[in-house]
JSON list of C-alpha atoms and ligand atoms in Angstrom, two decimals:
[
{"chain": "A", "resi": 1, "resn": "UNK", "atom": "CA", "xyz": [44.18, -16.18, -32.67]},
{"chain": "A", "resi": 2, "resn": "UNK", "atom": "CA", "xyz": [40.43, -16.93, -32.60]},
{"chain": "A", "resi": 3, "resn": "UNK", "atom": "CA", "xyz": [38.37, -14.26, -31.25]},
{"chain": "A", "resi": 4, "resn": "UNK", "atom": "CA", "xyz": [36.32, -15.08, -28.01]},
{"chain": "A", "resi": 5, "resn": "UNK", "atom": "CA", "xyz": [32.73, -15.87, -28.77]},
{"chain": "A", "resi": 6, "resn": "UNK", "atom": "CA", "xyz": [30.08, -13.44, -26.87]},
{"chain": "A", "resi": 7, "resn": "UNK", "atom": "CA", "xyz": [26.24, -13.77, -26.79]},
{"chain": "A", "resi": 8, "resn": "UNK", "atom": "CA", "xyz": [24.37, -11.24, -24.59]},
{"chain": "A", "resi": 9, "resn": "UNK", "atom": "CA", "xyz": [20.84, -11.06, -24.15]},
{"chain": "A", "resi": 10, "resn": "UNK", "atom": "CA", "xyz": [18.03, -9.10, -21.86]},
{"chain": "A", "resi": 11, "resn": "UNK", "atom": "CA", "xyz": [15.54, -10.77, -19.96]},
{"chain": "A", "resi": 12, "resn": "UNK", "atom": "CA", "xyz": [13.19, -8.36, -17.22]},
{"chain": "A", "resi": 13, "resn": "UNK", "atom": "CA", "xyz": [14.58, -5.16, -18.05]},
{"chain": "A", "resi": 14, "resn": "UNK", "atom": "CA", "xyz": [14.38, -1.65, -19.19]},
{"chain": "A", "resi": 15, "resn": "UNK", "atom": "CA", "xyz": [17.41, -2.53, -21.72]},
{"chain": "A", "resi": 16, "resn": "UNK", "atom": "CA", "xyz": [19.37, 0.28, -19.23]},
{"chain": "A", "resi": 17, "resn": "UNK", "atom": "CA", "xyz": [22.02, -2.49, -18.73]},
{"chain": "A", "resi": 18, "resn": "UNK", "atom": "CA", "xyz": [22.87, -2.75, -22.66]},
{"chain": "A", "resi": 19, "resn": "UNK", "atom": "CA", "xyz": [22.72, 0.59, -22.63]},
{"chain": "A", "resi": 20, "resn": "UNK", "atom": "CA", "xyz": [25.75, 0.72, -19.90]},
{"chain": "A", "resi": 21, "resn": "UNK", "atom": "CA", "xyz": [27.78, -1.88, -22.05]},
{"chain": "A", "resi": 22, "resn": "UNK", "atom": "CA", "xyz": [27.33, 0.20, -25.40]},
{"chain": "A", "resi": 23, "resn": "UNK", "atom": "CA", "xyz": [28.07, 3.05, -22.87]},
{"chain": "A", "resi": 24, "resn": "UNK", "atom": "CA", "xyz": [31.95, 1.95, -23.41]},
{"chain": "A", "resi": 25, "resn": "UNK", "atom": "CA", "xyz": [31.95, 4.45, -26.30]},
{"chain": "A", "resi": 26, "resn": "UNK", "atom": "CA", "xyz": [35.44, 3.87, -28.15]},
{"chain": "A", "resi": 27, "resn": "UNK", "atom": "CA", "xyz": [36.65, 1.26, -26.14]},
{"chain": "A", "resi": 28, "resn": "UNK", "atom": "CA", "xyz": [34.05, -1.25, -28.14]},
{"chain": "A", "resi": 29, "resn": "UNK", "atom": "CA", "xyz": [36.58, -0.80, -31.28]},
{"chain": "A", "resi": 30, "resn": "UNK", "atom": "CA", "xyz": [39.84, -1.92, -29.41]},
{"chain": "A", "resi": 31, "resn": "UNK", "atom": "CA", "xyz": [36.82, -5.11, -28.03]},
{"chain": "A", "resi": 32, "resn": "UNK", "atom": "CA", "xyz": [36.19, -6.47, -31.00]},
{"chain": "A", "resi": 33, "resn": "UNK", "atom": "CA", "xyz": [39.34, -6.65, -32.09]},
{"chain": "A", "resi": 34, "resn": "UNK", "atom": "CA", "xyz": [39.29, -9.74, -29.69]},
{"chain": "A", "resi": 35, "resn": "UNK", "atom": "CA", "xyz": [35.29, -10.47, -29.33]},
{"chain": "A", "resi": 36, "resn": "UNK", "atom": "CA", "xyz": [32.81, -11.67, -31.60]},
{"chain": "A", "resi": 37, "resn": "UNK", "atom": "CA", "xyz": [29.51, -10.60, -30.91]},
{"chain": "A", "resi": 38, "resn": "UNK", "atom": "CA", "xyz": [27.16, -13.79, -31.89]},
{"chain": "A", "resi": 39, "resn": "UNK", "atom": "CA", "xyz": [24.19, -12.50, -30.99]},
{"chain": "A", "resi": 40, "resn": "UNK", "atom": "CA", "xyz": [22.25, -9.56, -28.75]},
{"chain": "A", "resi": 41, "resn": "UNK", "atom": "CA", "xyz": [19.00, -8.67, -28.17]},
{"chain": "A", "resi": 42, "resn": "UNK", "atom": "CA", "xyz": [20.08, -5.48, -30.62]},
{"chain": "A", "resi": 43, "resn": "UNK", "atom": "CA", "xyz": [20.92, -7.61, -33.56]},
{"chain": "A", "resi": 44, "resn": "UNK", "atom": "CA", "xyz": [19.36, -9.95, -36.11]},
{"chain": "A", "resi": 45, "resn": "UNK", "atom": "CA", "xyz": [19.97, -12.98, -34.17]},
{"chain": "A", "resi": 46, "resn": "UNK", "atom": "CA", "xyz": [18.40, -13.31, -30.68]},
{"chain": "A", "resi": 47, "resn": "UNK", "atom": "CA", "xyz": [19.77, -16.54, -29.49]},
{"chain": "A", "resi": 48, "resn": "UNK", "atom": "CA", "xyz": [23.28, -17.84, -28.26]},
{"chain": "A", "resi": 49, "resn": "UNK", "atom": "CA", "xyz": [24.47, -20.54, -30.88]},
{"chain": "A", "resi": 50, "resn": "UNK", "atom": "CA", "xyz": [24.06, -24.00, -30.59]},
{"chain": "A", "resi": 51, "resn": "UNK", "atom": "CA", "xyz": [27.92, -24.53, -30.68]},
{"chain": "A", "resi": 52, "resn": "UNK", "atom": "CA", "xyz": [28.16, -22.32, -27.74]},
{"chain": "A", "resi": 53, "resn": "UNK", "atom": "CA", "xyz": [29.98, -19.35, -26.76]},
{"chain": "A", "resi": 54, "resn": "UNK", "atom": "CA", "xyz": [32.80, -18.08, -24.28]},
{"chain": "A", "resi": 55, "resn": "UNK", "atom": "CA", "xyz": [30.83, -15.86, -22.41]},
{"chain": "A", "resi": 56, "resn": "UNK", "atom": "CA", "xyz": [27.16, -15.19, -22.11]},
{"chain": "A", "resi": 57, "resn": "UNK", "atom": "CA", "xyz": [25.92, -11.92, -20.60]},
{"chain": "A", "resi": 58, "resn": "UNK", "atom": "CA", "xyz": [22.71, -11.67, -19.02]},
{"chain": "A", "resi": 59, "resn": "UNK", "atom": "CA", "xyz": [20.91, -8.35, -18.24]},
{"chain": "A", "resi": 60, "resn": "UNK", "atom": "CA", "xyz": [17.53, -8.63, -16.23]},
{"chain": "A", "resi": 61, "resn": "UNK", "atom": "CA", "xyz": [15.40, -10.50, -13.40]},
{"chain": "A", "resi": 62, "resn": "UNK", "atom": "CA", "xyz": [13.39, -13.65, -14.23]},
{"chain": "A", "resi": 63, "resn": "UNK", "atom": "CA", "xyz": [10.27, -12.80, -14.58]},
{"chain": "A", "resi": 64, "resn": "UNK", "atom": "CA", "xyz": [8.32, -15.31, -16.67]},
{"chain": "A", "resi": 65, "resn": "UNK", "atom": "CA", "xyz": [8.61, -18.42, -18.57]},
{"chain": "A", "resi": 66, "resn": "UNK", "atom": "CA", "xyz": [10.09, -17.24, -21.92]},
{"chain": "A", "resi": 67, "resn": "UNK", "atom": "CA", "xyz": [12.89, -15.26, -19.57]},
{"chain": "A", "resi": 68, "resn": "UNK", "atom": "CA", "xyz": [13.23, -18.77, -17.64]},
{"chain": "A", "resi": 69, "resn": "UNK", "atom": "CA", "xyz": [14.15, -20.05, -20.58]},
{"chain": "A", "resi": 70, "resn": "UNK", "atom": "CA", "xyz": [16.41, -17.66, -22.20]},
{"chain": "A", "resi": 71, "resn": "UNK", "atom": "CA", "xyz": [18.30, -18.25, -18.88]},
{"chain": "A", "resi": 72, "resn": "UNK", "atom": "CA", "xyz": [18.97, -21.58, -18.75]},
{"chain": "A", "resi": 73, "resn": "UNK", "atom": "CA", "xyz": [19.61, -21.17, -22.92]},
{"chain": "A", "resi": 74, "resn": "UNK", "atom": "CA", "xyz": [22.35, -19.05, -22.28]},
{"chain": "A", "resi": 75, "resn": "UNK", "atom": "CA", "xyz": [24.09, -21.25, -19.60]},
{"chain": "A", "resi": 76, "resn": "UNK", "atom": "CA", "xyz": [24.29, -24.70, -21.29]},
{"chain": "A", "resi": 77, "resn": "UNK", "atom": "CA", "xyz": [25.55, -22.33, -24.54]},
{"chain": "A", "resi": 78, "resn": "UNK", "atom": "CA", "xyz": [27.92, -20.67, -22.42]},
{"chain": "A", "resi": 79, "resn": "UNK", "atom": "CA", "xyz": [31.12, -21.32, -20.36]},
{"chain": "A", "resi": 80, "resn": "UNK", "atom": "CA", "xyz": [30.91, -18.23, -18.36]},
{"chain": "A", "resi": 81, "resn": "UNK", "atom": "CA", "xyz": [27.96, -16.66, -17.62]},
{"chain": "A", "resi": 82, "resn": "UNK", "atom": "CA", "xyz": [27.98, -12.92, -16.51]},
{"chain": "A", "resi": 83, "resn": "UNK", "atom": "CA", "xyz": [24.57, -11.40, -14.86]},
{"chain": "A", "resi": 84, "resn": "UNK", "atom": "CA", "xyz": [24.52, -7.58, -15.24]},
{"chain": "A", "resi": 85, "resn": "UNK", "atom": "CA", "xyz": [23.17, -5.01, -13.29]},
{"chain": "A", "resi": 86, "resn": "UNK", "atom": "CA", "xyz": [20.69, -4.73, -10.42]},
{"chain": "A", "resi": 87, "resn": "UNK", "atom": "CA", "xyz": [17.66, -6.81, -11.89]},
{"chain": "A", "resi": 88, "resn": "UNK", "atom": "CA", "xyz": [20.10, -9.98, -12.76]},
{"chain": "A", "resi": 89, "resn": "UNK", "atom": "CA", "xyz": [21.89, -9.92, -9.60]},
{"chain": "A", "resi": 90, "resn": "UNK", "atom": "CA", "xyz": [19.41, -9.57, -6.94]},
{"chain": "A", "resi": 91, "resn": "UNK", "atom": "CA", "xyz": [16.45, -9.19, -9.15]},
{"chain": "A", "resi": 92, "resn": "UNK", "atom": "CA", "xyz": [16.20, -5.44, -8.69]},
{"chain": "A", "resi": 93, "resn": "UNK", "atom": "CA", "xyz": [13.26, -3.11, -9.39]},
{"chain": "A", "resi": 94, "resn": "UNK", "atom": "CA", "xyz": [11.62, -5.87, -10.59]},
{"chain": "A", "resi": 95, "resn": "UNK", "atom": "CA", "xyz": [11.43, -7.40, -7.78]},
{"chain": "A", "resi": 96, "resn": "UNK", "atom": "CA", "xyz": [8.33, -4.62, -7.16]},
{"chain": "A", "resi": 97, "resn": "UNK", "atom": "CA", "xyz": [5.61, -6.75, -8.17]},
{"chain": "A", "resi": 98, "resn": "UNK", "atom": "CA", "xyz": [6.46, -9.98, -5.56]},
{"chain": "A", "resi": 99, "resn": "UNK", "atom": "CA", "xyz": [4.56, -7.95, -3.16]},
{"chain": "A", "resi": 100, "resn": "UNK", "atom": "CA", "xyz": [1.17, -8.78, -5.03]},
{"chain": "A", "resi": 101, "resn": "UNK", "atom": "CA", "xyz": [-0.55, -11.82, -6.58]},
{"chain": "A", "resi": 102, "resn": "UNK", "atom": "CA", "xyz": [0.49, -12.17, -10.28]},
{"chain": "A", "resi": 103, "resn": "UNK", "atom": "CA", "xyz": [-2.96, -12.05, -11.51]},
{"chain": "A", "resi": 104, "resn": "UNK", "atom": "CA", "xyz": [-3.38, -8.16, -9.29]},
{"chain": "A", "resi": 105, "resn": "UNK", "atom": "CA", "xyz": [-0.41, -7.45, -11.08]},
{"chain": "A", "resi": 106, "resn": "UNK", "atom": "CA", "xyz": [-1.31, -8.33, -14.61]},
{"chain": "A", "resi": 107, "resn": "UNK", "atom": "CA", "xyz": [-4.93, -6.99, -14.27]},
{"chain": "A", "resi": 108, "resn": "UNK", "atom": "CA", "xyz": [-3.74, -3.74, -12.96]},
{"chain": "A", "resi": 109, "resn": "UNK", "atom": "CA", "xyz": [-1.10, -3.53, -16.32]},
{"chain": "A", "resi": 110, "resn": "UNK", "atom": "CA", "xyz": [-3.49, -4.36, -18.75]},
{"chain": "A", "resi": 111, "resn": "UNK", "atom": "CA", "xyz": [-7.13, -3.30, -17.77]},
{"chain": "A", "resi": 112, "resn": "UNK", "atom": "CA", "xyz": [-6.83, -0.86, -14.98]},
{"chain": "A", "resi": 113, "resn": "UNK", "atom": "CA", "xyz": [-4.50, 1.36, -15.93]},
{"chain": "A", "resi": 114, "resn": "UNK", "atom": "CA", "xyz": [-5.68, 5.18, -16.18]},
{"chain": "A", "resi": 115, "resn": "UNK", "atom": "CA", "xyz": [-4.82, 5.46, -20.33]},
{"chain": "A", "resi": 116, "resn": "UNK", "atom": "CA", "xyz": [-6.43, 1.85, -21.15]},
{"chain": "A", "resi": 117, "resn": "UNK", "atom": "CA", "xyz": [-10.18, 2.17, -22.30]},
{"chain": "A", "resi": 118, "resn": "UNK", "atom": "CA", "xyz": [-13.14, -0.50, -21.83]},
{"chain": "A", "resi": 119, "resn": "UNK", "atom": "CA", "xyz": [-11.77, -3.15, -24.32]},
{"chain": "A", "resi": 120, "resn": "UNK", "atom": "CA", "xyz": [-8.69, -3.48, -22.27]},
{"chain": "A", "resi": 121, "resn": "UNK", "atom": "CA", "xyz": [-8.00, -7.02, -21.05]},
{"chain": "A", "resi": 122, "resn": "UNK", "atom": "CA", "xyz": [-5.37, -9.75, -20.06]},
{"chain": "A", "resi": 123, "resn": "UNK", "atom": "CA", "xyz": [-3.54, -10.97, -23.11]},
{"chain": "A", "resi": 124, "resn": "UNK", "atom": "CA", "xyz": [-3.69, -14.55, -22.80]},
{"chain": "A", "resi": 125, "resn": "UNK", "atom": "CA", "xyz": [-2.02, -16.39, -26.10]},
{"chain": "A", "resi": 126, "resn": "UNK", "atom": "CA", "xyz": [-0.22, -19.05, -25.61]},
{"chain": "A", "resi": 127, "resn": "UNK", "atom": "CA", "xyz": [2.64, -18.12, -27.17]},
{"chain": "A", "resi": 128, "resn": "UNK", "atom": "CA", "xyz": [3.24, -15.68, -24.65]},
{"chain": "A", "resi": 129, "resn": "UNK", "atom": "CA", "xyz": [5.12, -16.23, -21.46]},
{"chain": "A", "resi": 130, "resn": "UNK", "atom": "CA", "xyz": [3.30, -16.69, -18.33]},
{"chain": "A", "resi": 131, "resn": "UNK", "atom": "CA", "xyz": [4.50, -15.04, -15.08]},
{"chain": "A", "resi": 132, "resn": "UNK", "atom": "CA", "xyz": [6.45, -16.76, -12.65]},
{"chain": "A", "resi": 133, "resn": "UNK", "atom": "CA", "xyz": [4.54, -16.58, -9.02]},
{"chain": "A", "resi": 134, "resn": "UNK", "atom": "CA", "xyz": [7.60, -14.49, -8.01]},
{"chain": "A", "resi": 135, "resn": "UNK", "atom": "CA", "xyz": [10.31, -12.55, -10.29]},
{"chain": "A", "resi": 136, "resn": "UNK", "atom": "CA", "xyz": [14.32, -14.14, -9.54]},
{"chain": "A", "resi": 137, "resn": "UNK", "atom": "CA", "xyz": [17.52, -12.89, -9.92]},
{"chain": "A", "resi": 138, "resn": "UNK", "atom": "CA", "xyz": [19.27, -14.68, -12.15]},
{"chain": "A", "resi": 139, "resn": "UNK", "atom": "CA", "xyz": [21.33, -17.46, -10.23]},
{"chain": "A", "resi": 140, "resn": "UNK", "atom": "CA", "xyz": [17.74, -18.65, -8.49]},
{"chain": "A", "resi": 141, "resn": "UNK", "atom": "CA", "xyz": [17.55, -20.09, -11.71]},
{"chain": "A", "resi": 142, "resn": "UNK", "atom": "CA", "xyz": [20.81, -20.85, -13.26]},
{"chain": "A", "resi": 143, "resn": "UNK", "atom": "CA", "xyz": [24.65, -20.78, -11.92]},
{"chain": "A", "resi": 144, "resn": "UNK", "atom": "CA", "xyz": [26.24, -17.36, -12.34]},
{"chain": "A", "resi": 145, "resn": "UNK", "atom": "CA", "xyz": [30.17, -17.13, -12.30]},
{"chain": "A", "resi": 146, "resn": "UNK", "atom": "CA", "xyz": [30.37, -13.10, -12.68]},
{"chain": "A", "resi": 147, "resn": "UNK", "atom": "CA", "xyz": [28.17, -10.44, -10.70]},
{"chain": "A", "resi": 148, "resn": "UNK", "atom": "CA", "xyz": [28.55, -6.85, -11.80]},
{"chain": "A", "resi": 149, "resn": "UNK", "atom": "CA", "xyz": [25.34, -4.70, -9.80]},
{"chain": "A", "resi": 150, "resn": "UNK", "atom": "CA", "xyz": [24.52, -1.67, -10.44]},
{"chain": "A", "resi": 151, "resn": "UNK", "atom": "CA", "xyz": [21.79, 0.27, -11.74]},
{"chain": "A", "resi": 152, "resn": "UNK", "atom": "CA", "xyz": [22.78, 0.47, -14.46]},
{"chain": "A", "resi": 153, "resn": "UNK", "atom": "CA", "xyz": [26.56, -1.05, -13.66]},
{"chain": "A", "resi": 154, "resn": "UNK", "atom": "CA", "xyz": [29.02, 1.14, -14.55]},
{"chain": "A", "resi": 155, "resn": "UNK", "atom": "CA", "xyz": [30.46, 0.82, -18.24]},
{"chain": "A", "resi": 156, "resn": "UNK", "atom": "CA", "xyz": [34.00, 0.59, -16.53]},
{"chain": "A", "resi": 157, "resn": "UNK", "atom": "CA", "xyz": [33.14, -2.24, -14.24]},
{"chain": "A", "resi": 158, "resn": "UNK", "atom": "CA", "xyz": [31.70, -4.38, -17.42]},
{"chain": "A", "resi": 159, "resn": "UNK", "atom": "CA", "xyz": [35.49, -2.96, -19.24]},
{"chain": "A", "resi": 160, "resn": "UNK", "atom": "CA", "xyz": [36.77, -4.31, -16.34]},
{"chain": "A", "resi": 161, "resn": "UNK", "atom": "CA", "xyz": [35.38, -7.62, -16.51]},
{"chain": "A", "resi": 162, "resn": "UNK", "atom": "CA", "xyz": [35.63, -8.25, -20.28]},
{"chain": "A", "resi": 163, "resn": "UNK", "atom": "CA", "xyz": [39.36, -7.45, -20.05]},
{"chain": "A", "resi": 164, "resn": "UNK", "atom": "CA", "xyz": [40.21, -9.71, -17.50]},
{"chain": "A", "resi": 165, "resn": "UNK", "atom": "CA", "xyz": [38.90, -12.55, -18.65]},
{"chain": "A", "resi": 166, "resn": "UNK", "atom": "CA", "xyz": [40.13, -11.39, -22.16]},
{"chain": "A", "resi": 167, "resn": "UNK", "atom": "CA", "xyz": [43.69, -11.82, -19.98]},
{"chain": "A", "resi": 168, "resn": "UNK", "atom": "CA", "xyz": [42.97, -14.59, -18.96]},
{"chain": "A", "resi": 169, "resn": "UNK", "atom": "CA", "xyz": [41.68, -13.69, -15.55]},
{"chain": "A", "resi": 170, "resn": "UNK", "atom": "CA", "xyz": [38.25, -14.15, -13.70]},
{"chain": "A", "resi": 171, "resn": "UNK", "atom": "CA", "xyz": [37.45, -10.39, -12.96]},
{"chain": "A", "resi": 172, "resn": "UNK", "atom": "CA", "xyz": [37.26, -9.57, -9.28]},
{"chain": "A", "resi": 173, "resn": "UNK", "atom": "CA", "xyz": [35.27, -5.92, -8.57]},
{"chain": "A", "resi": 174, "resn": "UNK", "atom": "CA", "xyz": [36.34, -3.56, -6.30]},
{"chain": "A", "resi": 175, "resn": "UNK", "atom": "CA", "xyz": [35.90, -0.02, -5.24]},
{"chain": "A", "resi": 176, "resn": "UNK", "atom": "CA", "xyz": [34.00, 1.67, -7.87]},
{"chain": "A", "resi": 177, "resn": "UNK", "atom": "CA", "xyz": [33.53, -1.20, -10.00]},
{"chain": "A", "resi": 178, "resn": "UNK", "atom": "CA", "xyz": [31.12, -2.61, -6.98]},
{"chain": "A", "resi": 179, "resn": "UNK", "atom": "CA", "xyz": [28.29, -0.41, -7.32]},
{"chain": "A", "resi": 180, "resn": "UNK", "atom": "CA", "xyz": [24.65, -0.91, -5.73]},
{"chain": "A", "resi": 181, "resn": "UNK", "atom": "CA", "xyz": [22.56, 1.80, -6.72]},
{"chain": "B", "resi": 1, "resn": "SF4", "atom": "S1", "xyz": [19.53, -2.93, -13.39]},
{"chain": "B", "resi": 1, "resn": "SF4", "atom": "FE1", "xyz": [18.63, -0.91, -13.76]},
{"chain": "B", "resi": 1, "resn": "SF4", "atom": "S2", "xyz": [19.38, -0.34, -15.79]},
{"chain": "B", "resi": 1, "resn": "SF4", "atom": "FE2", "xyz": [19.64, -2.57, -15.60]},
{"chain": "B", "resi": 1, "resn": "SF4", "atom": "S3", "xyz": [17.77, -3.46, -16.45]},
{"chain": "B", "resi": 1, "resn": "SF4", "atom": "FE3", "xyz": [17.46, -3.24, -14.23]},
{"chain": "B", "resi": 1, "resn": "SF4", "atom": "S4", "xyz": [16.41, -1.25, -14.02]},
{"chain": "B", "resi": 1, "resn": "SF4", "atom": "FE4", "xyz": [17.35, -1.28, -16.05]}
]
């Protein structure tokens, strides 16, 4: 039988999320028996294939324009999307820096911070992703079929919902699956 196609990647994050879905220690052996991993933000390639997947995983807020995109990537490669943890779902820590303008926010990272010296400044190439007025959680931008919070979500809860659908099933969390925190 073909193995189900999986792309994950990060977008605002501290990568704590991955983390949590590596954190399934031995349990990844018996997974890939029936997953292929296409791509990760871990591995060689970054981007869900054109073909599409099964299921995309996304870990992380919205926070700019190259995260907008790798959001709305994902979903037209993917028939089930999956937003992990805190920052994907309701947008999380992240969420910190909606309380000032973007331009406070990116002058205070960059040139006011206590270990940058007097040539510190705003980087401002163009290949580099702009800030959204406001970070998102991850269905403000694109439909999400799968919630699993947590900071980071527990490594049983994303067993949990890998296994299901694996059977077949959409995953519904419960008890200590459903963590906010
Ligand atoms: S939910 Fe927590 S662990 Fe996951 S990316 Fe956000 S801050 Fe990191």
């Amino acid at each position: 039988m073909a193995k189900v196609k999986v792309a994950t990647d990060w977008l605002d994050v501290c990568s704590g999320c991955h983390m949590a879905l590596l954190d399934i220690d031995e349990r990844i052996v018996e997974l890939v028996k029936h997953v292929q991993f296409t791509s990760s933000p871990i591995t060689d390639l970054k981007h869900p294939p054109e073909d599409g997947v099964d299921v995309g995983i996304l870990s992380g807020a919205v926070g700019n324009t190259h995260q907008e995109a790798a959001a709305k990537e994902m979903r037209e490669r993917c028939k089930i999307l999956i937003a992990i943890g805190d920052c994907a779902v309701f947008g999380g820590i992240c969420t910190m820096r909606n309380f000032f303008d973007k331009e406070e926010v990116l002058r205070r990272g960059y040139v006011e911070t206590e270990s940058t010296d007097e040539e510190g400044a705003v980087p401002r190439s163009e290949e580099l992703g702009k800030l959204l007025d406001r970070v998102k959680a991850v269905n403000e931008v694109v439909k999400v079929d799968i919630h699993i919070p947590g900071c980071p979500p527990p490594a049983d809860a994303l067993w949990f919902a890998l296994t299901e659908l694996l059977a077949g099933r959409m995953p519904v969390l419960t008890g200590d699956n459903l963590t906010y925190e």
